[in-house]
XYZ file of N, CA, C and O in Angstrom:
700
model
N 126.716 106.160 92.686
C 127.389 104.905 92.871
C 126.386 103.771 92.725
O 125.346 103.925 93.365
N 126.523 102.481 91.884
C 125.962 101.431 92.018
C 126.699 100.382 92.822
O 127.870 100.008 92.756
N 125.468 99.924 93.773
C 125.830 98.858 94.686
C 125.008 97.140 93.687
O 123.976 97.113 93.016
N 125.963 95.999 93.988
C 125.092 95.138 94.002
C 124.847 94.058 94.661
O 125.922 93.616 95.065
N 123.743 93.224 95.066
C 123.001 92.843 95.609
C 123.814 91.234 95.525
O 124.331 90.753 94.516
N 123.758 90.779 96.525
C 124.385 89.366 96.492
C 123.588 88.572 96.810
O 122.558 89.245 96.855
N 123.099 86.671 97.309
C 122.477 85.858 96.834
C 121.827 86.132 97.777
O 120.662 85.857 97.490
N 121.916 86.678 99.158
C 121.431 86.682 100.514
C 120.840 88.125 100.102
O 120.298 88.355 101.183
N 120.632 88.946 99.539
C 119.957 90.314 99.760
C 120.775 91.284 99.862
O 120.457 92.436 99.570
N 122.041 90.913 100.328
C 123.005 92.506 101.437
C 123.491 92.471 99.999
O 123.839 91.686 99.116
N 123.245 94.303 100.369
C 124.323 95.135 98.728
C 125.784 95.021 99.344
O 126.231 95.025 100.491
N 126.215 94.941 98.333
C 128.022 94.755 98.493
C 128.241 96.301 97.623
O 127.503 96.760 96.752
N 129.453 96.873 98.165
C 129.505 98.026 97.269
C 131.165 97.760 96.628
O 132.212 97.574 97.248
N 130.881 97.838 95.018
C 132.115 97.350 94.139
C 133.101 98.051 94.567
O 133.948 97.165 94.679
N 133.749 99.271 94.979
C 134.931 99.054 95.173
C 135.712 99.024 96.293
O 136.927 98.833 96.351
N 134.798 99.262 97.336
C 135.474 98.515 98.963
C 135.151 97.829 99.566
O 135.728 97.474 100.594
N 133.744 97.245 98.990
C 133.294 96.165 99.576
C 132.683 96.186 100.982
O 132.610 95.104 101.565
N 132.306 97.118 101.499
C 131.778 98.064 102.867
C 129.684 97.793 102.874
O 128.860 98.167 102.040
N 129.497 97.051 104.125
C 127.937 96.121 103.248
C 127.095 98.047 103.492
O 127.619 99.080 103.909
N 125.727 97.780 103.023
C 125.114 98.514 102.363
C 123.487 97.839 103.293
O 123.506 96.635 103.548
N 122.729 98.325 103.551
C 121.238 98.084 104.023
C 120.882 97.036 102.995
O 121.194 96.834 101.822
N 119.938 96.321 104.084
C 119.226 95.252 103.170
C 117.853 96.093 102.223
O 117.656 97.305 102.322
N 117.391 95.584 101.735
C 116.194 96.426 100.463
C 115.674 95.011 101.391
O 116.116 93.870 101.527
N 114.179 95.975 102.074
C 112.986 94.969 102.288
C 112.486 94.160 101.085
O 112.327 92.945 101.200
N 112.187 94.920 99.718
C 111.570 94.429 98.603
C 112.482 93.032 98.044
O 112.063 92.108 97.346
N 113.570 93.191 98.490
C 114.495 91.777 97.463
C 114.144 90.186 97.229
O 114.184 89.245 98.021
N 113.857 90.236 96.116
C 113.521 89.230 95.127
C 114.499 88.051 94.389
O 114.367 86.862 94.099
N 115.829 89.350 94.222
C 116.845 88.207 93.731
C 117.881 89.034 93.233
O 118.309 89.996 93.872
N 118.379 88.637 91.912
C 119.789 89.903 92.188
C 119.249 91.575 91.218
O 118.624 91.867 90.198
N 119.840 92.143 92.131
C 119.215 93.439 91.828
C 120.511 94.660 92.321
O 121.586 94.396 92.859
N 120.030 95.886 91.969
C 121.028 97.282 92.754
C 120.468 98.103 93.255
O 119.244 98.230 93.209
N 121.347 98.935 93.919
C 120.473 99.740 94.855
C 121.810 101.104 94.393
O 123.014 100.930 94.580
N 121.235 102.307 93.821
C 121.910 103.522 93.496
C 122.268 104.736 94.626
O 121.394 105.563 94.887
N 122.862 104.766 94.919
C 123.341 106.006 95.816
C 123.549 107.257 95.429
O 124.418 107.349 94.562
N 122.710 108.961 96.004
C 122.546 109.693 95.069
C 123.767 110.778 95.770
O 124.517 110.414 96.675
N 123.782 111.725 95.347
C 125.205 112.490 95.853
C 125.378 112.770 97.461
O 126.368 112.886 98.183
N 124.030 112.823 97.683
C 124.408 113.259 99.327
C 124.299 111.544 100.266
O 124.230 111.504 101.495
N 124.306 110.178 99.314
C 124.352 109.663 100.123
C 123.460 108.269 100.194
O 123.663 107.065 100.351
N 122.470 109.071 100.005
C 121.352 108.668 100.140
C 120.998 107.281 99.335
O 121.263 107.098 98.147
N 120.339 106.320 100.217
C 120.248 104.886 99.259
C 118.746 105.160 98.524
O 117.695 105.450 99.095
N 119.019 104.947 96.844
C 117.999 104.515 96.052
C 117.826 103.304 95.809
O 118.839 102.709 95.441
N 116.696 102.595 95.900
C 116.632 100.956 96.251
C 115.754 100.852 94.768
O 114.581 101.214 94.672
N 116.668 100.211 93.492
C 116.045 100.251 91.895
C 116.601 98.824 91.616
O 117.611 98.216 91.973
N 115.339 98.489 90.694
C 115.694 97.254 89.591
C 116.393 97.930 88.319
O 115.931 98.850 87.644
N 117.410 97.374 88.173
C 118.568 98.061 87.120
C 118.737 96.640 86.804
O 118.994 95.773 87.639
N 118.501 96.369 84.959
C 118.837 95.394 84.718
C 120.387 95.305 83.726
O 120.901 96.369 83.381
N 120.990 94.070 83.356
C 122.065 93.909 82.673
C 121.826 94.936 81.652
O 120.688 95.404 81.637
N 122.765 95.425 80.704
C 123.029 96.153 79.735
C 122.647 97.359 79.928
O 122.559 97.939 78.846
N 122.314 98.165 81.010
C 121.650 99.737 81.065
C 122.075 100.639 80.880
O 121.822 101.163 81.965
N 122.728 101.580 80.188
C 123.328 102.749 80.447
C 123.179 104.034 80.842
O 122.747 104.891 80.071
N 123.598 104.338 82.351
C 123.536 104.974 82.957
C 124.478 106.171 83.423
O 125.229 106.023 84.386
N 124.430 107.017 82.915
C 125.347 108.238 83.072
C 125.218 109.348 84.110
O 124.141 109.406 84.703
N 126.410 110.467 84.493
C 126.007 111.435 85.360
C 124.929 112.239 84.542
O 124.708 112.359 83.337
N 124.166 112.897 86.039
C 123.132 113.685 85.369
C 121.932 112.926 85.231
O 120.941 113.589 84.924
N 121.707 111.133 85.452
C 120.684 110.732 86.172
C 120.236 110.021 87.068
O 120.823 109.014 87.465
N 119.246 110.390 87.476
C 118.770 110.558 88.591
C 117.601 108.988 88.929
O 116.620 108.941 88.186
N 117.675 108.362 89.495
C 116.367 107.463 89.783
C 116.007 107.350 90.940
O 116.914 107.167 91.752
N 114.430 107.418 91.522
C 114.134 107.375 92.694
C 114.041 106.336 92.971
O 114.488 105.504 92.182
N 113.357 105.849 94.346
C 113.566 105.170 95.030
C 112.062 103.748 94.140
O 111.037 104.187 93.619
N 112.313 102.500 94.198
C 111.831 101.586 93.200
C 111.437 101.867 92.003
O 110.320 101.591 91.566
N 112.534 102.569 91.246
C 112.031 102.492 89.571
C 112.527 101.134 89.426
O 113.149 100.542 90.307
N 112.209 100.623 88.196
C 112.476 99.721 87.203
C 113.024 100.077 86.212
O 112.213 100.760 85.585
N 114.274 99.988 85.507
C 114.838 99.764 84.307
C 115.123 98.489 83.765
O 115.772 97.715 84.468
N 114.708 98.087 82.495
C 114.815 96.831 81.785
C 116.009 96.737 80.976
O 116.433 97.685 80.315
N 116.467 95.775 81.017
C 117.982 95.524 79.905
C 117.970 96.413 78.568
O 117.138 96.596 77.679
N 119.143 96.838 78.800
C 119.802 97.462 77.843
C 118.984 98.774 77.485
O 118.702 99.276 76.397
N 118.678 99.186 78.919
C 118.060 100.362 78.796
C 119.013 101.345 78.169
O 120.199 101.043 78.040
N 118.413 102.823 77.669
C 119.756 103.933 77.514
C 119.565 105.364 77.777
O 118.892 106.036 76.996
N 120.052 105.828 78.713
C 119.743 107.155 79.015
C 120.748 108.362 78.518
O 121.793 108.274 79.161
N 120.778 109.408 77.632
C 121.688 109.919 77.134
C 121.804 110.987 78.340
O 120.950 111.119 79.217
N 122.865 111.642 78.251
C 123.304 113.268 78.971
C 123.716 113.463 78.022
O 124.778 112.862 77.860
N 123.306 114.254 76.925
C 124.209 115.626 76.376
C 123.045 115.123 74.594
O 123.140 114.000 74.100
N 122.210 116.104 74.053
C 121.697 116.087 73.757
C 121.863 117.123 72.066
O 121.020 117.602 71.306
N 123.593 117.100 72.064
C 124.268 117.364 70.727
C 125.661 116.852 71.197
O 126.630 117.467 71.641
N 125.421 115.341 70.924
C 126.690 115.115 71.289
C 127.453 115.438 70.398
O 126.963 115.293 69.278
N 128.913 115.990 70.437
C 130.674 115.692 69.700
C 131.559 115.155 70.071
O 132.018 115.243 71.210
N 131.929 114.561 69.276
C 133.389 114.125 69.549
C 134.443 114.833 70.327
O 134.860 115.683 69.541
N 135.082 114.941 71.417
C 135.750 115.716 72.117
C 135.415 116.646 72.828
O 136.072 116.977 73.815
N 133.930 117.453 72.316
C 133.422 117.978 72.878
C 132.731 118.501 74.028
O 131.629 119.022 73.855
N 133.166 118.441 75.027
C 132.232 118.083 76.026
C 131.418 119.329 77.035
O 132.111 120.111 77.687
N 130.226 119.385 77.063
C 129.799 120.348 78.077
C 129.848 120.736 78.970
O 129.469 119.994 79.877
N 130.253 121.899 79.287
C 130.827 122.486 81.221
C 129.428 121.611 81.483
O 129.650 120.628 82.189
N 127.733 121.782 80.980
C 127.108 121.475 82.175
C 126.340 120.615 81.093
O 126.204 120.783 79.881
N 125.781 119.408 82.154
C 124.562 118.387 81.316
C 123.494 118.860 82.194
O 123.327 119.353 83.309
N 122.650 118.357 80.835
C 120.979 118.268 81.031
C 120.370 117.053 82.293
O 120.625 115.869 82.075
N 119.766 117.340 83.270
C 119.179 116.621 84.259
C 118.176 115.685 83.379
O 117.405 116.094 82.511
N 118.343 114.475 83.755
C 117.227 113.317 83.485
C 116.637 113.072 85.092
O 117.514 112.913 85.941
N 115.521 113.042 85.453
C 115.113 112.220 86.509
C 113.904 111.073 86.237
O 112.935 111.224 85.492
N 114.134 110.236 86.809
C 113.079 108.894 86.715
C 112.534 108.913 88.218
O 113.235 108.455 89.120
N 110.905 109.609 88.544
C 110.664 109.502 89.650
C 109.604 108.338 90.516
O 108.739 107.807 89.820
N 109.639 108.128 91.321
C 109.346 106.872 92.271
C 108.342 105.865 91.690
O 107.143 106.142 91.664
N 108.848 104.621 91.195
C 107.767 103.544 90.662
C 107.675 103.739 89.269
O 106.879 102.949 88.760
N 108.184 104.478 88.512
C 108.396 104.276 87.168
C 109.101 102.948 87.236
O 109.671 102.282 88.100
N 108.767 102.829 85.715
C 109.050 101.763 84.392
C 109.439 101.820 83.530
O 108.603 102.025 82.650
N 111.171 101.679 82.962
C 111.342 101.887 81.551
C 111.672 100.306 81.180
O 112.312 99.546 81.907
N 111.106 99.980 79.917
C 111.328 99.001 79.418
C 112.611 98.857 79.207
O 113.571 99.493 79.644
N 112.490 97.344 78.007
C 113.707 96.972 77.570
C 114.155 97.779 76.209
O 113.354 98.370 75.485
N 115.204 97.723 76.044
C 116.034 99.094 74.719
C 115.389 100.110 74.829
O 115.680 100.870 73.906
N 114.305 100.715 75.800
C 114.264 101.859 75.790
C 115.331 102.936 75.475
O 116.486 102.511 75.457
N 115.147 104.310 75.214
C 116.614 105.196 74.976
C 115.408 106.279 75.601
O 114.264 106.346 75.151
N 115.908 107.046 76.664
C 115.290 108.413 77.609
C 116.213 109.558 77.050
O 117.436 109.492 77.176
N 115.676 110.455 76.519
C 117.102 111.778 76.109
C 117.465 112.277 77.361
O 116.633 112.047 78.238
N 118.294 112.789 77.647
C 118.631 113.907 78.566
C 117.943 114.942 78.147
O 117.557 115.372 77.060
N 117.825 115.464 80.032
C 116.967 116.123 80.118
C 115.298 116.043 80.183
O 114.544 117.005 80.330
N 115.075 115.208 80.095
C 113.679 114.619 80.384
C 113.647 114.302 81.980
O 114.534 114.107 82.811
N 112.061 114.342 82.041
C 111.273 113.508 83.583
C 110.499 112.552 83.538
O 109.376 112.923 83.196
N 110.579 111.432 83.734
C 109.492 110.483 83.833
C 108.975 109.999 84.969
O 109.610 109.263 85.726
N 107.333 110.526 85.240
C 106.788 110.831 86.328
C 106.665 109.300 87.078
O 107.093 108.275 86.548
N 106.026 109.342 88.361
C 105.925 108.744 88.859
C 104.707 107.767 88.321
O 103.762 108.170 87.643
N 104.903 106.464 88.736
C 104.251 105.275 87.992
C 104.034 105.355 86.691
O 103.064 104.933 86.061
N 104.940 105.893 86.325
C 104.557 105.650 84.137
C 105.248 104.516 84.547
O 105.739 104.000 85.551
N 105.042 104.297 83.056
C 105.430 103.169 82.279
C 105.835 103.504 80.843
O 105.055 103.874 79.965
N 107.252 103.314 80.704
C 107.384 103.301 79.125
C 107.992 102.447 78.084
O 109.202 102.471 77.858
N 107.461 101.968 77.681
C 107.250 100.249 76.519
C 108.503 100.241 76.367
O 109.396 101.079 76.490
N 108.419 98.743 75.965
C 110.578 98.071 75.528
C 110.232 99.191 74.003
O 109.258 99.475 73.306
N 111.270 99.442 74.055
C 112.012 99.827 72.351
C 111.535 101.241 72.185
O 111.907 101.832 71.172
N 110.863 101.781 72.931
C 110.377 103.474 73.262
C 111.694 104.131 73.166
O 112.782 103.879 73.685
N 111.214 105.210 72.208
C 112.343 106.174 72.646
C 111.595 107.790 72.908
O 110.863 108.437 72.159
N 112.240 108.174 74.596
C 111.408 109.237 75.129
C 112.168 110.287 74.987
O 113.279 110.375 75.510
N 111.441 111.512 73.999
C 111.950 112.666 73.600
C 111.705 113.732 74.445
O 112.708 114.367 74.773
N 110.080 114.292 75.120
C 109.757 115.372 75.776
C 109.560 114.262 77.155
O 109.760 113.047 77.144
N 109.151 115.034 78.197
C 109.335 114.842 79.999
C 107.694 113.893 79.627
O 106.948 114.193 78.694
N 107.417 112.617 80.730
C 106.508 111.784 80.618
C 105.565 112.078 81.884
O 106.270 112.032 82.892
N 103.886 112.438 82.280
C 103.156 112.725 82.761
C 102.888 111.897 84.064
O 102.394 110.982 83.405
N 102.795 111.455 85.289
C 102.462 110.689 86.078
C 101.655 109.615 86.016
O 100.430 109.684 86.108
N 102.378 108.456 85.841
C 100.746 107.255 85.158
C 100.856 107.248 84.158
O 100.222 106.271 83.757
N 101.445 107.918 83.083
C 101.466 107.536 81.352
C 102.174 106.393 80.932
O 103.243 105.895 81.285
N 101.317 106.094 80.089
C 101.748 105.012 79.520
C 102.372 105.199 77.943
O 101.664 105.548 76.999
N 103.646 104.939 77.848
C 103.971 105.736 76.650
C 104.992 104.490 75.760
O 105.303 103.362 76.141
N 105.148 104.809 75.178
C 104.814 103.843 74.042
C 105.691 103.790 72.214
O 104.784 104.056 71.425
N 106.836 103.585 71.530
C 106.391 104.036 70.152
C 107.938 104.931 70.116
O 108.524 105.361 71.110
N 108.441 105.078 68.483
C 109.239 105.977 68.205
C 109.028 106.766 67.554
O 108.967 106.501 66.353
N 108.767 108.393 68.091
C 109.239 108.809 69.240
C 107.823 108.113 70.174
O 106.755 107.798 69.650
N 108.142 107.990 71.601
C 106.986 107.678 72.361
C 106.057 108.554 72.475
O 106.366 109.718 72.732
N 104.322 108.061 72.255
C 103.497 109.012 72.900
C 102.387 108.106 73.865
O 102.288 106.891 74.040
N 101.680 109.154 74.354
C 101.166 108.301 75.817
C 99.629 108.029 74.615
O 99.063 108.626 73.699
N 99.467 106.222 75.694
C 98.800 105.299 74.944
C 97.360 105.257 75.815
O 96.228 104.946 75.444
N 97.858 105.689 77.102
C 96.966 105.195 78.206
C 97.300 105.838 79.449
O 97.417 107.063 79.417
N 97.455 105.300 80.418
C 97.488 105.517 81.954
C 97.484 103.964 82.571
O 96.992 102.865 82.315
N 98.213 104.494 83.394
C 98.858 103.094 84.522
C 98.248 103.493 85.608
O 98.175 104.657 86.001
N 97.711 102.357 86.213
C 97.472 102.267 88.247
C 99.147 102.528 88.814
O 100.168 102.461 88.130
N 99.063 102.743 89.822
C 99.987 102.671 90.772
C 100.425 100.971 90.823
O 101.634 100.744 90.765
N 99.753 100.123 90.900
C 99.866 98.857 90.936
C 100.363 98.040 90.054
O 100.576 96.834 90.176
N 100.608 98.971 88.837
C 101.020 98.321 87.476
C 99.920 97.875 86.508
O 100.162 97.552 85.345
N 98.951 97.876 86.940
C 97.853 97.353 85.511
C 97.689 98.269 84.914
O 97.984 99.351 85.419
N 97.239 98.214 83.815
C 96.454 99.279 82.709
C 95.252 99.350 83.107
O 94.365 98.533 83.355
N 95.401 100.886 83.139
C 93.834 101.761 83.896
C 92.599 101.832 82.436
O 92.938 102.030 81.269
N 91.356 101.640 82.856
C 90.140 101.163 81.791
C 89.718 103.020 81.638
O 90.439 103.813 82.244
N 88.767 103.441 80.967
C 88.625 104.332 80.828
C 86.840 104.276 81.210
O 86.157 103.523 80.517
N 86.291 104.938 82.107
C 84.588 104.517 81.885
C 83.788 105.385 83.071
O 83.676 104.801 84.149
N 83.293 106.560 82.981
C 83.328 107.252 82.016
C 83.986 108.236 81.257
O 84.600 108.878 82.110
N 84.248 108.789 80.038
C 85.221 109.538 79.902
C 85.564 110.605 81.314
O 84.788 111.160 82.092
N 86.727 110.599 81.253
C 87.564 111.340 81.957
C 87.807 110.360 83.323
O 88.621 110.917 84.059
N 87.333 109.043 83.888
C 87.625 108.708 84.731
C 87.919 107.211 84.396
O 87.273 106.383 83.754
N 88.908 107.161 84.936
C 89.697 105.836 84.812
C 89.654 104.704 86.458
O 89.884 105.194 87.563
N 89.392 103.533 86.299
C 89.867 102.700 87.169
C 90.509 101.265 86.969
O 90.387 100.735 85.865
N 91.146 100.649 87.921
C 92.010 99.685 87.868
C 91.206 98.583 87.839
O 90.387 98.550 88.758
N 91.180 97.482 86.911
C 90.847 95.898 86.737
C 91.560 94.956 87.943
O 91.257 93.863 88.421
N 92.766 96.009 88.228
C 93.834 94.907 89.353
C 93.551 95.277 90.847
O 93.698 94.419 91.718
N 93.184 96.427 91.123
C 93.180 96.884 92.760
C 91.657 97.505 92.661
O 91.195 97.544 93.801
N 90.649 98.041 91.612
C 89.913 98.638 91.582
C 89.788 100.011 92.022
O 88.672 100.497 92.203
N 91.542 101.101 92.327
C 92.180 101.772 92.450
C 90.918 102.860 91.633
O 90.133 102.186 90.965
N 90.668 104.194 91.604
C 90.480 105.521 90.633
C 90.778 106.430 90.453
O 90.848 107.109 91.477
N 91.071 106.970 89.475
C 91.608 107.834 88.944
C 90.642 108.866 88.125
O 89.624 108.567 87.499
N 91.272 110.264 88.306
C 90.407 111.286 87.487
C 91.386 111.852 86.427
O 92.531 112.088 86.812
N 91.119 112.051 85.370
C 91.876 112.711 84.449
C 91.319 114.644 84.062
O 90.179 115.085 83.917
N 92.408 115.237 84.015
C 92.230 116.699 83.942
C 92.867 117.517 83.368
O 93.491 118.350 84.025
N 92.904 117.526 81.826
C 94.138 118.409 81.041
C 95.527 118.065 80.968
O 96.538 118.749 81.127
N 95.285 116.347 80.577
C 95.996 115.687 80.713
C 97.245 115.338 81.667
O 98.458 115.294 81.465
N 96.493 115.126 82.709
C 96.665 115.148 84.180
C 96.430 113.825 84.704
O 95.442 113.442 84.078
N 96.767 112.938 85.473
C 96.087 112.478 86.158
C 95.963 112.298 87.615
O 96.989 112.444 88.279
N 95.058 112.055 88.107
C 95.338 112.279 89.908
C 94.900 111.098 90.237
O 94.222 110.550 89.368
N 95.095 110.423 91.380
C 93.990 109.365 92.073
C 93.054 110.449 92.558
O 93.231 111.667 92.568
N 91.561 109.419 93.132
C 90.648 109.743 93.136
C 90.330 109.331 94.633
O 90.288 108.176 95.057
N 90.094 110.600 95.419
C 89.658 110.152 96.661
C 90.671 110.380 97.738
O 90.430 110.037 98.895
């Protein structure tokens, strides 16, 4: 279920209108997703997104306008599958604007993936991905900056001075 956010912060929920927790983070108008058992996901979901069953977003992703997330990954006409492919977008991801995510993909926690990306295989924690089809360009801080590389294999942040170790194309914080 999508709730949305009115001028004061409180989610209103569209079809009974029953208020919803305030989101500490609120900035301005925004939604907050509710997952089957209930549970409030507190996400920037912008105008034009398309969002279908089968995905999933944790708790502060970002989606940019006219994002597009598919379920069903041969679509037909009439056709439809007893079961869809799981998409999840997990905590502090970033999908740009016109992004398109296939079903069935994961995009890890704090990626980032560029406006006009289109993501074919599951995205790494911190990747920065990029391009049609997308491939990873870099690595993201937790904080959102682009992580420097120095010395190979170890990365740190210009914005928090945050570190990171890289490991078979892995990345972990450091410490």
């Amino acid at each position: 279920e999508i709730w949305q956010a009115n001028a004061a912060g409180r989610y209103i929920h569209e079809a009974d209108q029953h208020d919803a927790p305030l989101d500490p983070n609120f900035f301005g108008a925004g939604r907050v997703v509710t997952d089957r058992q209930g549970r409030y996901r507190f996400v920037t979901i912008k105008p034009g997104v398309q969002l279908w069953i089968g995905v999933t977003l944790e708790d502060d992703v970002f989606v940019g306008p006219n994002a597009t997330f598919t379920n069903d990954r041969f679509p037909r006409s009439k056709d439809y599958p007893a079961e869809r492919p799981r998409t999840l977008v997990r905590r502090r991801a970033s999908v740009g604007a016109n992004a398109t995510i296939l079903a069935g993909t994961v995009i890890g926690s704090n990626a980032m993936v560029g406006a006009g990306a289109v993501v074919t295989v599951s995205v790494p924690a911190y990747a920065l991905m990029v391009g049609v089809p997308a491939k990873r360009v870099g690595w993201m801080c937790q904080c959102g900056v682009r992580l420097v590389e120095s010395p190979p294999g170890q990365w740190s942040c210009p914005g928090c001075n945050s570190r990171y170790v890289e490991s078979n194309g892995v990345l972990s914080p450091q410490g």
